[in-house]
Short mmCIF file of C-alpha atoms in Angstrom, two decimals:
data_model
loop_
_atom_site.label_atom_id
_atom_site.label_comp_id
_atom_site.label_asym_id
_atom_site.label_seq_id
_atom_site.Cartn_x
_atom_site.Cartn_y
_atom_site.Cartn_z
CA MET A 24 3.19 -0.10 25.24
CA GLN A 25 0.03 0.51 27.24
CA MET A 26 -2.87 -1.86 27.87
CA GLN A 27 -6.49 -0.96 28.57
CA LEU A 28 -8.93 -3.68 29.58
CA GLN A 29 -12.57 -3.63 28.53
CA VAL A 30 -14.40 -5.11 31.50
CA ASP A 31 -18.08 -6.07 31.77
CA GLN A 32 -19.29 -3.91 34.67
CA GLN A 33 -21.76 -6.54 35.93
CA THR A 34 -19.58 -9.65 35.76
CA ARG A 35 -16.18 -7.92 36.17
CA ARG A 36 -14.84 -10.19 33.41
CA VAL A 37 -12.33 -8.97 30.85
CA GLN A 38 -14.01 -8.95 27.43
CA ALA A 39 -11.22 -7.43 25.35
CA ALA A 40 -7.81 -5.83 25.69
CA LEU A 41 -6.61 -2.76 23.82
CA VAL A 42 -2.85 -2.49 23.48
CA LYS A 43 -1.41 0.84 22.36
CA ALA A 44 2.04 1.25 20.84
CA GLY A 45 2.64 4.86 19.86
CA PRO A 46 0.14 5.97 17.19
CA SER A 47 -1.07 2.38 16.66
CA ALA A 48 -3.19 -0.07 18.63
CA ILE A 49 -4.62 -3.58 18.56
CA GLU A 50 -7.78 -4.77 20.26
CA ILE A 51 -7.88 -8.49 21.00
CA ALA A 52 -10.98 -10.50 21.88
CA LEU A 53 -11.54 -14.23 22.28
CA PHE A 54 -14.57 -16.07 20.85
CA ALA A 55 -15.96 -19.58 20.97
CA ALA A 56 -15.54 -21.59 17.77
CA PRO A 57 -16.38 -25.11 16.58
CA ALA A 58 -14.00 -27.84 17.72
CA HIS A 59 -13.21 -29.34 14.32
CA THR A 60 -14.19 -26.85 11.61
CA SER A 61 -13.21 -23.31 10.74
CA THR A 62 -15.73 -20.48 10.64
CA LEU A 63 -13.26 -17.90 9.36
CA GLY A 64 -14.71 -17.82 5.83
CA GLN A 65 -18.17 -17.08 7.18
CA ILE A 66 -16.84 -14.46 9.60
CA ARG A 67 -14.93 -12.69 6.84
CA ASP A 68 -18.01 -12.79 4.57
CA GLU A 69 -20.09 -11.19 7.36
CA MET A 70 -17.43 -8.50 7.85
CA VAL A 71 -17.41 -7.76 4.12
CA ALA A 72 -21.22 -7.48 4.00
CA ALA A 73 -21.39 -5.27 7.11
CA THR A 74 -18.64 -2.98 5.77
CA GLU A 75 -20.24 -2.62 2.33
CA LYS A 76 -23.63 -1.93 3.96
CA THR A 77 -22.10 1.14 5.66
CA GLY A 78 -20.64 2.36 2.37
CA GLY A 79 -17.15 1.28 3.35
CA THR A 80 -14.55 -0.63 1.41
CA VAL A 81 -12.97 -3.95 2.28
CA THR A 82 -10.02 -5.86 0.90
CA LEU A 83 -8.94 -9.42 1.71
CA VAL A 84 -5.17 -9.88 1.54
CA GLU A 85 -2.69 -12.46 2.75
CA GLY A 86 -1.32 -11.25 6.05
CA PRO A 87 0.95 -12.67 8.73
CA PHE A 88 -1.83 -14.92 10.10
CA GLY A 89 -3.55 -15.97 6.89
CA THR A 90 -6.26 -13.97 5.16
CA GLU A 91 -6.48 -10.52 6.71
CA VAL A 92 -9.46 -8.19 6.43
CA ARG A 93 -8.62 -4.55 5.66
CA ARG A 94 -11.51 -2.14 6.07
CA VAL A 95 -12.18 1.56 5.59
CA ILE A 96 -15.49 2.57 7.16
CA PRO A 97 -16.93 6.08 6.74
CA LEU A 98 -18.21 7.72 9.94
CA ASN A 99 -19.31 11.15 11.06
CA ASP A 100 -17.51 12.80 13.95
CA PRO A 101 -19.49 14.68 16.64
CA LYS A 102 -19.42 17.85 14.49
CA GLY A 103 -20.84 16.01 11.47
CA ASN A 104 -17.57 15.88 9.53
CA ARG A 105 -16.83 12.76 7.46
CA VAL A 106 -14.01 10.68 8.96
CA TYR A 107 -12.80 7.17 8.21
CA HIS A 108 -12.07 4.24 10.52
CA VAL A 109 -9.22 2.23 8.98
CA SER A 110 -8.46 -1.23 10.35
CA ARG A 111 -6.77 -4.55 9.66
CA THR A 112 -8.20 -7.68 11.29
CA TRP A 113 -6.04 -10.68 12.13
CA PHE A 114 -7.35 -14.07 13.24
CA ALA A 115 -5.81 -17.05 14.99
CA GLN A 116 -7.93 -20.15 15.54
CA GLY A 117 -7.55 -23.26 17.65
CA PRO A 118 -9.85 -25.99 18.88
CA LYS A 119 -13.04 -24.33 20.15
CA TRP A 120 -11.60 -20.78 20.11
CA LEU A 121 -10.95 -17.86 17.78
CA LEU A 122 -8.70 -14.94 18.69
CA ARG A 123 -9.44 -11.73 16.80
CA GLY A 124 -7.05 -8.80 16.64
CA VAL A 125 -8.22 -5.49 15.17
CA VAL A 126 -5.26 -3.28 14.25
CA MET A 127 -5.85 0.50 14.20
CA GLY A 128 -3.89 3.70 13.72
CA GLU A 129 -0.72 3.90 11.63
CA ALA A 130 -0.30 0.12 11.71
CA ALA A 131 -3.70 -0.28 10.01
CA GLN A 132 -2.50 1.79 7.08
CA ALA A 133 0.83 0.01 6.77
CA GLY A 134 1.30 -3.27 4.99
CA GLY A 135 3.31 -6.12 6.43
CA ILE A 136 4.60 -6.47 9.97
CA GLU A 137 7.44 -3.96 9.96
CA GLY A 138 7.44 -0.38 11.23
CA PRO A 139 4.32 0.63 13.16
CA SER A 140 2.92 -2.94 12.98
CA GLU A 141 5.94 -4.69 14.50
CA LEU A 142 5.10 -4.43 18.21
CA LEU A 143 1.44 -5.24 17.60
CA TYR A 144 2.41 -8.26 15.52
CA GLU A 145 4.71 -9.44 18.34
CA PHE A 146 1.96 -8.98 20.92
CA PHE A 147 -0.66 -10.87 18.88
CA SER A 148 1.66 -13.68 17.84
CA ASN A 149 2.84 -14.20 21.43
CA THR A 150 -0.66 -14.26 22.94
CA VAL A 151 -1.39 -17.65 24.52
CA VAL A 152 -4.94 -19.02 24.59
CA ARG A 153 -5.98 -21.68 27.09
CA ARG A 154 -9.68 -22.26 26.54
CA ASP A 155 -11.84 -23.65 29.32
CA ASN A 156 -13.94 -26.79 28.77
CA GLU A 157 -17.28 -25.05 29.26
CA PRO A 158 -19.66 -25.59 26.33
CA ARG A 159 -20.19 -22.39 24.38
CA VAL A 160 -22.05 -21.38 21.23
CA PRO A 161 -19.67 -20.51 18.36
CA GLY A 162 -19.33 -16.74 18.17
CA ASP A 163 -19.94 -16.14 21.88
CA LEU A 164 -17.40 -13.94 23.57
CA ILE A 165 -15.13 -15.86 25.95
CA PRO A 166 -14.07 -13.73 28.93
CA MET A 167 -10.29 -13.47 29.26
CA THR A 168 -8.29 -14.05 32.38
CA LEU A 169 -5.16 -12.05 33.01
CA PRO A 170 -1.90 -13.78 33.81
CA LYS A 171 -1.31 -13.74 37.57
CA SER A 172 1.66 -11.40 37.12
CA LEU A 173 -0.64 -8.77 35.55
CA ALA A 174 -3.74 -9.53 37.62
CA THR A 175 -2.08 -8.52 40.87
CA SER A 176 -1.52 -5.03 39.49
CA VAL A 177 -5.17 -4.56 38.44
CA PRO A 178 -7.63 -3.86 41.30
CA GLY A 179 -10.25 -6.59 41.65
CA GLU A 180 -8.54 -8.90 39.18
CA ALA A 181 -6.27 -10.95 41.48
CA ASP A 182 -9.08 -13.39 42.28
CA GLU A 183 -10.03 -13.65 38.61
CA ALA A 184 -6.60 -14.92 37.56
CA ALA A 185 -7.44 -18.45 38.62
CA ALA A 186 -10.97 -18.40 37.16
CA PRO A 187 -11.86 -21.19 34.70
CA ASP A 188 -12.52 -18.88 31.74
CA GLY A 189 -10.49 -18.80 28.57
CA ASP A 190 -7.05 -17.35 29.09
CA ALA A 191 -5.62 -14.99 26.56
CA GLN A 192 -2.19 -14.27 27.91
CA ASN A 193 0.80 -12.48 26.58
#
């Protein structure tokens, strides 16, 4: 498996992590959520509307983490050819946080958690979230902090490992 971090160039904070496993990948991001209520229904409804607006198709199915959003979105490649972005979106929610995992590649086309989805499922299900106590608006991106064992191998991240942001660790 390989991991690529998506870092805000101004703040140097990790906004998302892309984990690749062969021809499949998962992008995880952490968002603020209400403390005592779930916003997943609203988020899924917004995803459905946005997908249909682009001419794509969306299906809601029971997945390993509850209702999963499966999308096929038509795009044009740089040469103008029609291509399709296929994804599955998993959610895990806790008090004041929402972890989103967007599965792509072969795992997005497979059902269940076997085969190409297995390593991505293991990564997502073993991700630990420790949210800070800073007030945040639901839906705002919460910067992630790498575990100290990983932070020391990423230039400029060793000092960030102890930062009071939300931790999304694996």
